[in-house]
PDB file of C-alpha atoms and ligand atoms in Angstrom:
ATOM      1  CA  MET A1058      72.507 161.555 111.024  1.00 63.00           C
ATOM      2  CA  GLY A1059      71.615 158.437 108.936  1.00 86.00           C
ATOM      3  CA  ALA A1060      71.147 157.946 105.308  1.00 96.00           C
ATOM      4  CA  PRO A1061      71.059 160.843 102.693  1.00 97.00           C
ATOM      5  CA  PHE A1062      68.201 163.060 102.366  1.00 98.00           C
ATOM      6  CA  VAL A1063      67.671 164.720  99.006  1.00 98.00           C
ATOM      7  CA  THR A1064      64.681 167.095  98.240  1.00 98.00           C
ATOM      8  CA  PHE A1065      63.527 168.288  94.920  1.00 98.00           C
ATOM      9  CA  GLU A1066      61.980 172.065  94.520  1.00 98.00           C
ATOM     10  CA  GLY A1067      60.582 174.265  91.984  1.00 98.00           C
ATOM     11  CA  ILE A1068      57.546 175.938  90.918  1.00 97.00           C
ATOM     12  CA  GLU A1069      54.677 174.127  89.247  1.00 94.00           C
ATOM     13  CA  GLY A1070      55.560 172.258  86.209  1.00 94.00           C
ATOM     14  CA  SER A1071      59.105 172.445  86.807  1.00 95.00           C
ATOM     15  CA  GLY A1072      59.592 168.686  85.991  1.00 96.00           C
ATOM     16  CA  LYS A1073      60.299 167.585  89.793  1.00 96.00           C
ATOM     17  CA  THR A1074      58.307 164.610  89.889  1.00 95.00           C
ATOM     18  CA  THR A1075      59.654 163.163  86.524  1.00 97.00           C
ATOM     19  CA  GLN A1076      63.397 163.898  87.841  1.00 98.00           C
ATOM     20  CA  VAL A1077      62.638 162.123  91.458  1.00 98.00           C
ATOM     21  CA  ARG A1078      61.470 159.068  89.478  1.00 98.00           C
ATOM     22  CA  LEU A1079      64.493 159.188  87.042  1.00 98.00           C
ATOM     23  CA  LEU A1080      66.844 159.461  90.245  1.00 98.00           C
ATOM     24  CA  SER A1081      64.935 156.757  91.904  1.00 98.00           C
ATOM     25  CA  GLU A1082      65.414 154.486  88.838  1.00 98.00           C
ATOM     26  CA  TYR A1083      69.296 155.225  88.667  1.00 97.00           C
ATOM     27  CA  LEU A1084      69.582 154.271  92.497  1.00 97.00           C
ATOM     28  CA  ALA A1085      67.448 151.137  91.987  1.00 98.00           C
ATOM     29  CA  GLY A1086      69.928 150.233  89.212  1.00 97.00           C
ATOM     30  CA  LYS A1087      72.901 150.605  91.668  1.00 96.00           C
ATOM     31  CA  GLY A1088      71.184 148.816  94.391  1.00 97.00           C
ATOM     32  CA  ILE A1089      71.030 151.918  96.775  1.00 97.00           C
ATOM     33  CA  PRO A1090      68.182 151.524  99.328  1.00 98.00           C
ATOM     34  CA  HIS A1091      65.869 154.416  99.020  1.00 98.00           C
ATOM     35  CA  LEU A1092      62.434 155.742  99.474  1.00 98.00           C
ATOM     36  CA  VAL A1093      60.518 158.230  97.460  1.00 98.00           C
ATOM     37  CA  THR A1094      57.969 160.436  99.225  1.00 98.00           C
ATOM     38  CA  ARG A1095      56.328 163.937  98.726  1.00 98.00           C
ATOM     39  CA  GLU A1096      55.024 166.932 100.745  1.00 98.00           C
ATOM     40  CA  PRO A1097      52.378 167.433 101.720  1.00 98.00           C
ATOM     41  CA  GLY A1098      51.583 163.761 101.894  1.00 98.00           C
ATOM     42  CA  GLY A1099      53.678 160.770 102.578  1.00 98.00           C
ATOM     43  CA  THR A1100      51.174 159.026 105.276  1.00 98.00           C
ATOM     44  CA  PRO A1101      47.378 158.805 105.503  1.00 98.00           C
ATOM     45  CA  ILE A1102      46.905 161.923 107.759  1.00 98.00           C
ATOM     46  CA  ALA A1103      49.320 163.986 105.514  1.00 98.00           C
ATOM     47  CA  ASN A1104      47.553 162.915 102.654  1.00 98.00           C
ATOM     48  CA  GLU A1105      44.055 164.082 104.025  1.00 98.00           C
ATOM     49  CA  ILE A1106      45.964 167.586 104.791  1.00 98.00           C
ATOM     50  CA  ARG A1107      47.211 167.432 101.290  1.00 97.00           C
ATOM     51  CA  SER A1108      43.679 167.134  99.806  1.00 95.00           C
ATOM     52  CA  LEU A1109      42.296 169.773 102.238  1.00 95.00           C
ATOM     53  CA  LEU A1110      44.915 172.036 100.918  1.00 95.00           C
ATOM     54  CA  LEU A1111      44.832 171.637  97.426  1.00 93.00           C
ATOM     55  CA  SER A1112      41.046 171.192  96.227  1.00 91.00           C
ATOM     56  CA  PRO A1113      39.722 174.347  95.319  1.00 86.00           C
ATOM     57  CA  ARG A1114      37.128 175.470  97.724  1.00 86.00           C
ATOM     58  CA  GLU A1115      34.601 178.090  98.317  1.00 91.00           C
ATOM     59  CA  GLU A1116      35.774 179.276 101.690  1.00 94.00           C
ATOM     60  CA  PRO A1117      38.758 181.516 101.520  1.00 93.00           C
ATOM     61  CA  VAL A1118      41.959 179.771 103.153  1.00 94.00           C
ATOM     62  CA  PHE A1119      43.906 182.295 105.121  1.00 96.00           C
ATOM     63  CA  PRO A1120      47.832 182.297 104.538  1.00 97.00           C
ATOM     64  CA  GLU A1121      48.170 181.420 108.430  1.00 98.00           C
ATOM     65  CA  THR A1122      45.641 178.574 108.038  1.00 97.00           C
ATOM     66  CA  GLU A1123      47.532 177.286 104.936  1.00 97.00           C
ATOM     67  CA  LEU A1124      51.035 177.768 106.517  1.00 98.00           C
ATOM     68  CA  LEU A1125      49.930 175.635 109.620  1.00 98.00           C
ATOM     69  CA  LEU A1126      48.407 172.849 107.661  1.00 98.00           C
ATOM     70  CA  TYR A1127      51.612 172.383 105.479  1.00 98.00           C
ATOM     71  CA  GLU A1128      53.542 172.184 108.780  1.00 98.00           C
ATOM     72  CA  ALA A1129      51.153 169.728 110.377  1.00 98.00           C
ATOM     73  CA  ALA A1130      51.411 167.300 107.441  1.00 98.00           C
ATOM     74  CA  ARG A1131      55.248 168.003 107.568  1.00 99.00           C
ATOM     75  CA  ALA A1132      55.282 167.120 111.255  1.00 98.00           C
ATOM     76  CA  GLN A1133      53.425 163.879 110.691  1.00 98.00           C
ATOM     77  CA  HIS A1134      55.732 162.879 107.529  1.00 98.00           C
ATOM     78  CA  VAL A1135      59.066 163.833 109.094  1.00 98.00           C
ATOM     79  CA  ARG A1136      58.436 161.608 112.247  1.00 98.00           C
ATOM     80  CA  SER A1137      56.639 158.587 110.671  1.00 98.00           C
ATOM     81  CA  VAL A1138      58.491 158.225 107.380  1.00 98.00           C
ATOM     82  CA  ILE A1139      61.616 160.263 106.864  1.00 98.00           C
ATOM     83  CA  LEU A1140      63.257 160.061 110.117  1.00 98.00           C
ATOM     84  CA  PRO A1141      62.594 156.357 110.434  1.00 98.00           C
ATOM     85  CA  ALA A1142      63.870 155.391 107.000  1.00 98.00           C
ATOM     86  CA  MET A1143      67.105 157.527 107.404  1.00 98.00           C
ATOM     87  CA  ALA A1144      67.930 155.922 110.728  1.00 97.00           C
ATOM     88  CA  SER A1145      67.550 152.503 109.196  1.00 97.00           C
ATOM     89  CA  GLY A1146      69.930 153.412 106.336  1.00 97.00           C
ATOM     90  CA  THR A1147      67.366 154.152 103.708  1.00 98.00           C
ATOM     91  CA  ALA A1148      68.186 157.150 101.646  1.00 98.00           C
ATOM     92  CA  VAL A1149      64.876 159.491 101.268  1.00 98.00           C
ATOM     93  CA  LEU A1150      64.169 161.487  98.010  1.00 98.00           C
ATOM     94  CA  CYS A1151      61.388 163.908  98.736  1.00 98.00           C
ATOM     95  CA  ASP A1152      59.445 166.124  96.257  1.00 98.00           C
ATOM     96  CA  ARG A1153      59.268 169.296  98.071  1.00 98.00           C
ATOM     97  CA  PHE A1154      60.217 170.231 101.688  1.00 98.00           C
ATOM     98  CA  CYS A1155      60.582 173.267 103.944  1.00 98.00           C
ATOM     99  CA  ASP A1156      61.952 175.584 101.240  1.00 98.00           C
ATOM    100  CA  ALA A1157      58.583 175.172  99.644  1.00 98.00           C
ATOM    101  CA  THR A1158      57.106 176.720 102.461  1.00 98.00           C
ATOM    102  CA  THR A1159      59.455 179.594 102.701  1.00 98.00           C
ATOM    103  CA  ALA A1160      59.004 180.219  99.011  1.00 98.00           C
ATOM    104  CA  TYR A1161      55.071 179.760  98.672  1.00 97.00           C
ATOM    105  CA  GLN A1162      53.822 180.917 102.181  1.00 98.00           C
ATOM    106  CA  GLY A1163      56.770 183.186 102.883  1.00 97.00           C
ATOM    107  CA  PHE A1164      57.856 184.859  99.576  1.00 95.00           C
ATOM    108  CA  SER A1165      54.396 184.770  97.908  1.00 96.00           C
ATOM    109  CA  ARG A1166      51.786 184.941 100.793  1.00 96.00           C
ATOM    110  CA  GLY A1167      54.029 187.244 102.538  1.00 96.00           C
ATOM    111  CA  ILE A1168      54.002 185.729 105.801  1.00 98.00           C
ATOM    112  CA  ASP A1169      57.354 186.743 107.870  1.00 97.00           C
ATOM    113  CA  GLY A1170      60.091 184.675 107.164  1.00 96.00           C
ATOM    114  CA  ALA A1171      61.560 184.403 110.875  1.00 97.00           C
ATOM    115  CA  ARG A1172      58.084 182.673 111.751  1.00 97.00           C
ATOM    116  CA  ILE A1173      58.424 180.403 108.869  1.00 98.00           C
ATOM    117  CA  GLU A1174      61.861 179.409 109.673  1.00 98.00           C
ATOM    118  CA  TRP A1175      60.871 178.592 113.311  1.00 98.00           C
ATOM    119  CA  LEU A1176      57.903 176.523 112.264  1.00 98.00           C
ATOM    120  CA  ASN A1177      59.883 174.672 109.641  1.00 98.00           C
ATOM    121  CA  ALA A1178      62.479 173.651 112.100  1.00 98.00           C
ATOM    122  CA  PHE A1179      59.702 172.865 114.621  1.00 98.00           C
ATOM    123  CA  ALA A1180      57.805 170.774 112.009  1.00 98.00           C
ATOM    124  CA  ALA A1181      60.732 169.049 110.509  1.00 98.00           C
ATOM    125  CA  ALA A1182      62.501 168.213 113.973  1.00 98.00           C
ATOM    126  CA  GLY A1183      65.587 170.368 112.630  1.00 98.00           C
ATOM    127  CA  LEU A1184      66.123 168.168 109.720  1.00 98.00           C
ATOM    128  CA  VAL A1185      67.743 169.821 106.905  1.00 98.00           C
ATOM    129  CA  PRO A1186      68.295 168.104 103.444  1.00 98.00           C
ATOM    130  CA  GLY A1187      71.770 167.359 102.532  1.00 98.00           C
ATOM    131  CA  LEU A1188      71.064 168.309  99.148  1.00 98.00           C
ATOM    132  CA  THR A1189      68.366 170.092  97.650  1.00 98.00           C
ATOM    133  CA  VAL A1190      67.719 170.202  93.672  1.00 98.00           C
ATOM    134  CA  LEU A1191      66.013 173.151  92.450  1.00 98.00           C
ATOM    135  CA  LEU A1192      64.438 172.971  89.086  1.00 98.00           C
ATOM    136  CA  ASP A1193      64.587 176.481  87.829  1.00 98.00           C
ATOM    137  CA  ILE A1194      61.989 177.459  85.031  1.00 97.00           C
ATOM    138  CA  PRO A1195      59.917 180.799  84.117  1.00 96.00           C
ATOM    139  CA  PRO A1196      56.442 180.503  85.438  1.00 95.00           C
ATOM    140  CA  GLY A1197      54.996 181.143  81.976  1.00 93.00           C
ATOM    141  CA  GLU A1198      56.583 177.768  80.707  1.00 94.00           C
ATOM    142  CA  GLY A1199      55.942 175.877  83.962  1.00 93.00           C
ATOM    143  CA  LEU A1200      52.125 176.808  83.856  1.00 91.00           C
ATOM    144  CA  ALA A1201      52.037 175.806  80.235  1.00 91.00           C
ATOM    145  CA  ARG A1202      53.109 172.347  80.942  1.00 93.00           C
ATOM    146  CA  VAL A1203      50.684 172.027  83.788  1.00 90.00           C
ATOM    147  CA  SER A1204      47.624 173.308  81.371  1.00 89.00           C
ATOM    148  CA  SER A1205      48.801 170.909  78.821  1.00 91.00           C
ATOM    149  CA  ARG A1206      48.071 167.926  81.322  1.00 88.00           C
ATOM    150  CA  GLY A1207      44.327 168.779  80.972  1.00 86.00           C
ATOM    151  CA  PHE A1208      43.578 168.288  84.508  1.00 85.00           C
ATOM    152  CA  ARG A1209      41.739 170.918  86.344  1.00 87.00           C
ATOM    153  CA  LEU A1210      44.080 173.275  87.998  1.00 88.00           C
ATOM    154  CA  ASP A1211      44.413 172.759  92.020  1.00 87.00           C
ATOM    155  CA  ARG A1212      44.068 175.780  94.367  1.00 89.00           C
ATOM    156  CA  LEU A1213      47.762 176.608  94.206  1.00 88.00           C
ATOM    157  CA  GLU A1214      48.247 175.882  90.360  1.00 88.00           C
ATOM    158  CA  GLY A1215      45.471 178.415  89.818  1.00 87.00           C
ATOM    159  CA  GLU A1216      46.894 181.248  91.663  1.00 90.00           C
ATOM    160  CA  SER A1217      48.203 184.355  89.453  1.00 90.00           C
ATOM    161  CA  PRO A1218      51.239 184.408  87.491  1.00 90.00           C
ATOM    162  CA  ARG A1219      52.626 187.066  89.690  1.00 93.00           C
ATOM    163  CA  PHE A1220      52.178 184.525  92.625  1.00 95.00           C
ATOM    164  CA  HIS A1221      54.210 182.008  90.767  1.00 95.00           C
ATOM    165  CA  GLN A1222      56.767 184.529  89.694  1.00 96.00           C
ATOM    166  CA  SER A1223      57.248 185.323  93.385  1.00 97.00           C
ATOM    167  CA  VAL A1224      57.627 181.624  94.302  1.00 97.00           C
ATOM    168  CA  ARG A1225      60.432 181.371  91.785  1.00 98.00           C
ATOM    169  CA  GLU A1226      62.214 184.618  93.068  1.00 98.00           C
ATOM    170  CA  GLY A1227      61.697 183.139  96.527  1.00 98.00           C
ATOM    171  CA  TYR A1228      63.501 179.924  95.695  1.00 98.00           C
ATOM    172  CA  LEU A1229      66.343 181.773  93.789  1.00 98.00           C
ATOM    173  CA  ARG A1230      66.824 183.882  96.809  1.00 98.00           C
ATOM    174  CA  LEU A1231      67.078 180.583  98.964  1.00 98.00           C
ATOM    175  CA  CYS A1232      69.603 179.133  96.644  1.00 98.00           C
ATOM    176  CA  ALA A1233      71.794 182.110  96.989  1.00 98.00           C
ATOM    177  CA  GLN A1234      71.501 182.137 100.851  1.00 98.00           C
ATOM    178  CA  HIS A1235      72.562 178.264 100.881  1.00 98.00           C
ATOM    179  CA  PRO A1236      74.870 177.597  97.998  1.00 97.00           C
ATOM    180  CA  GLU A1237      76.432 174.625  99.835  1.00 97.00           C
ATOM    181  CA  ARG A1238      72.833 172.809  99.940  1.00 98.00           C
ATOM    182  CA  PHE A1239      71.367 173.802  96.784  1.00 98.00           C
ATOM    183  CA  ALA A1240      71.886 172.434  92.994  1.00 98.00           C
ATOM    184  CA  ARG A1241      70.190 174.842  90.785  1.00 98.00           C
ATOM    185  CA  ILE A1242      69.364 173.247  87.262  1.00 98.00           C
ATOM    186  CA  ASP A1243      67.607 174.928  84.335  1.00 98.00           C
ATOM    187  CA  GLY A1244      64.391 173.196  83.999  1.00 97.00           C
ATOM    188  CA  ARG A1245      64.094 174.167  80.374  1.00 97.00           C
ATOM    189  CA  LEU A1246      66.736 171.427  79.556  1.00 98.00           C
ATOM    190  CA  PRO A1247      65.915 168.297  77.795  1.00 97.00           C
ATOM    191  CA  VAL A1248      64.826 165.714  80.450  1.00 98.00           C
ATOM    192  CA  ASP A1249      67.783 163.608  80.053  1.00 98.00           C
ATOM    193  CA  ASP A1250      70.245 166.335  80.527  1.00 98.00           C
ATOM    194  CA  ILE A1251      68.471 167.319  83.747  1.00 98.00           C
ATOM    195  CA  ALA A1252      68.694 163.671  84.971  1.00 98.00           C
ATOM    196  CA  ARG A1253      72.548 163.706  84.114  1.00 98.00           C
ATOM    197  CA  ALA A1254      72.950 167.028  86.219  1.00 98.00           C
ATOM    198  CA  VAL A1255      70.838 165.491  89.167  1.00 98.00           C
ATOM    199  CA  ARG A1256      73.194 162.395  89.122  1.00 98.00           C
ATOM    200  CA  THR A1257      76.305 164.631  89.064  1.00 97.00           C
ATOM    201  CA  ALA A1258      74.804 166.522  91.915  1.00 98.00           C
ATOM    202  CA  VAL A1259      74.156 163.575  93.983  1.00 97.00           C
ATOM    203  CA  SER A1260      77.219 161.500  93.272  1.00 95.00           C
ATOM    204  CA  THR A1261      79.414 164.758  94.178  1.00 95.00           C
ATOM    205  CA  ARG A1262      77.500 165.109  97.335  1.00 96.00           C
ATOM    206  CA  PHE A1263      76.973 161.232  98.616  1.00 95.00           C
ATOM    207  CA  GLY A1264      79.349 159.514  96.167  1.00 91.00           C
ATOM    208  CA  TRP A1265      76.409 157.392  94.685  1.00 90.00           C
TER     209      TRP A1265
HETATM  210  P1  TMP B2580      53.075 169.467  94.118  1.00 80.52           P
HETATM  211  O1  TMP B2580      51.837 169.489  93.418  1.00 80.52           O
HETATM  212  O2  TMP B2580      54.297 169.857  93.709  1.00 80.52           O
HETATM  213  O3  TMP B2580      53.114 168.146  95.067  1.00 80.52           O
HETATM  214  O4  TMP B2580      52.894 170.384  95.444  1.00 80.52           O
HETATM  215  C1  TMP B2580      51.536 170.584  96.010  1.00 80.52           C
HETATM  216  C2  TMP B2580      51.539 172.223  96.177  1.00 80.52           C
HETATM  217  O5  TMP B2580      51.538 172.781  97.391  1.00 80.52           O
HETATM  218  C3  TMP B2580      52.427 173.125  95.197  1.00 80.52           C
HETATM  219  O6  TMP B2580      51.390 173.981  94.761  1.00 80.52           O
HETATM  220  C4  TMP B2580      53.369 173.822  96.383  1.00 80.52           C
HETATM  221  C5  TMP B2580      52.413 173.697  97.402  1.00 80.52           C
HETATM  222  N1  TMP B2580      53.347 173.751  98.643  1.00 80.52           N
HETATM  223  C6  TMP B2580      53.185 175.007  99.450  1.00 80.52           C
HETATM  224  O7  TMP B2580      52.688 176.050  98.974  1.00 80.52           O
HETATM  225  N2  TMP B2580      53.865 174.788 100.828  1.00 80.52           N
HETATM  226  C7  TMP B2580      54.662 173.734 101.181  1.00 80.52           C
HETATM  227  O8  TMP B2580      55.281 173.871 102.336  1.00 80.52           O
HETATM  228  C8  TMP B2580      54.673 172.512 100.174  1.00 80.52           C
HETATM  229  C9  TMP B2580      55.441 171.294 100.591  1.00 80.52           C
HETATM  230  C10 TMP B2580      53.940 172.758  99.212  1.00 80.52           C
END
């Protein structure tokens, strides 16, 4: 199966990106070989799909189109970056993965869960993370953080508060369904407390 694969999930503004960076710094300090990547993205083709997906546009994007684009980016990313890294003994920290598709395109956009599960497994070549860190935060707080960054909101960030609430509920449902894989951490805690909880989760799971 190769080196560990850890994913980070949460709604917009939950602090995933910061925590991925802090965990990476911690692992680097311990000399643990690892790679940081994200979805959608991680390869030139997947990055082009990312900009297709996230830039606000006039033409309406149908949920089915959105779903297939996320899966296409994933198929490329898994095969060209994640699996080769794991096979060579490099651990992978990934900012979002299949659970994001289940939460966003399934719970929020309303696409049937069985189809999403099938497509996730197909795109990810059956790869399932050894640990998924869920940073849980109420949408109001997450979106306030995103707005305070002062950048124009992307297509998904600009969705309604109700949309983001269902994404959060979707993640909590996934967490309840897979307690052996998920570590849920309160995203409202101070950054250092979250980082400590993340380290505890990874050392319990992988002995890091
Ligand atoms: P990011 O801004 O956290 O990098 O994530 C990109 C956006 O794409 C974010 O709004 C979540 C969304 N997303 C999905 O809707 N489905 C997916 O499968 C993935 C990976 C991300």
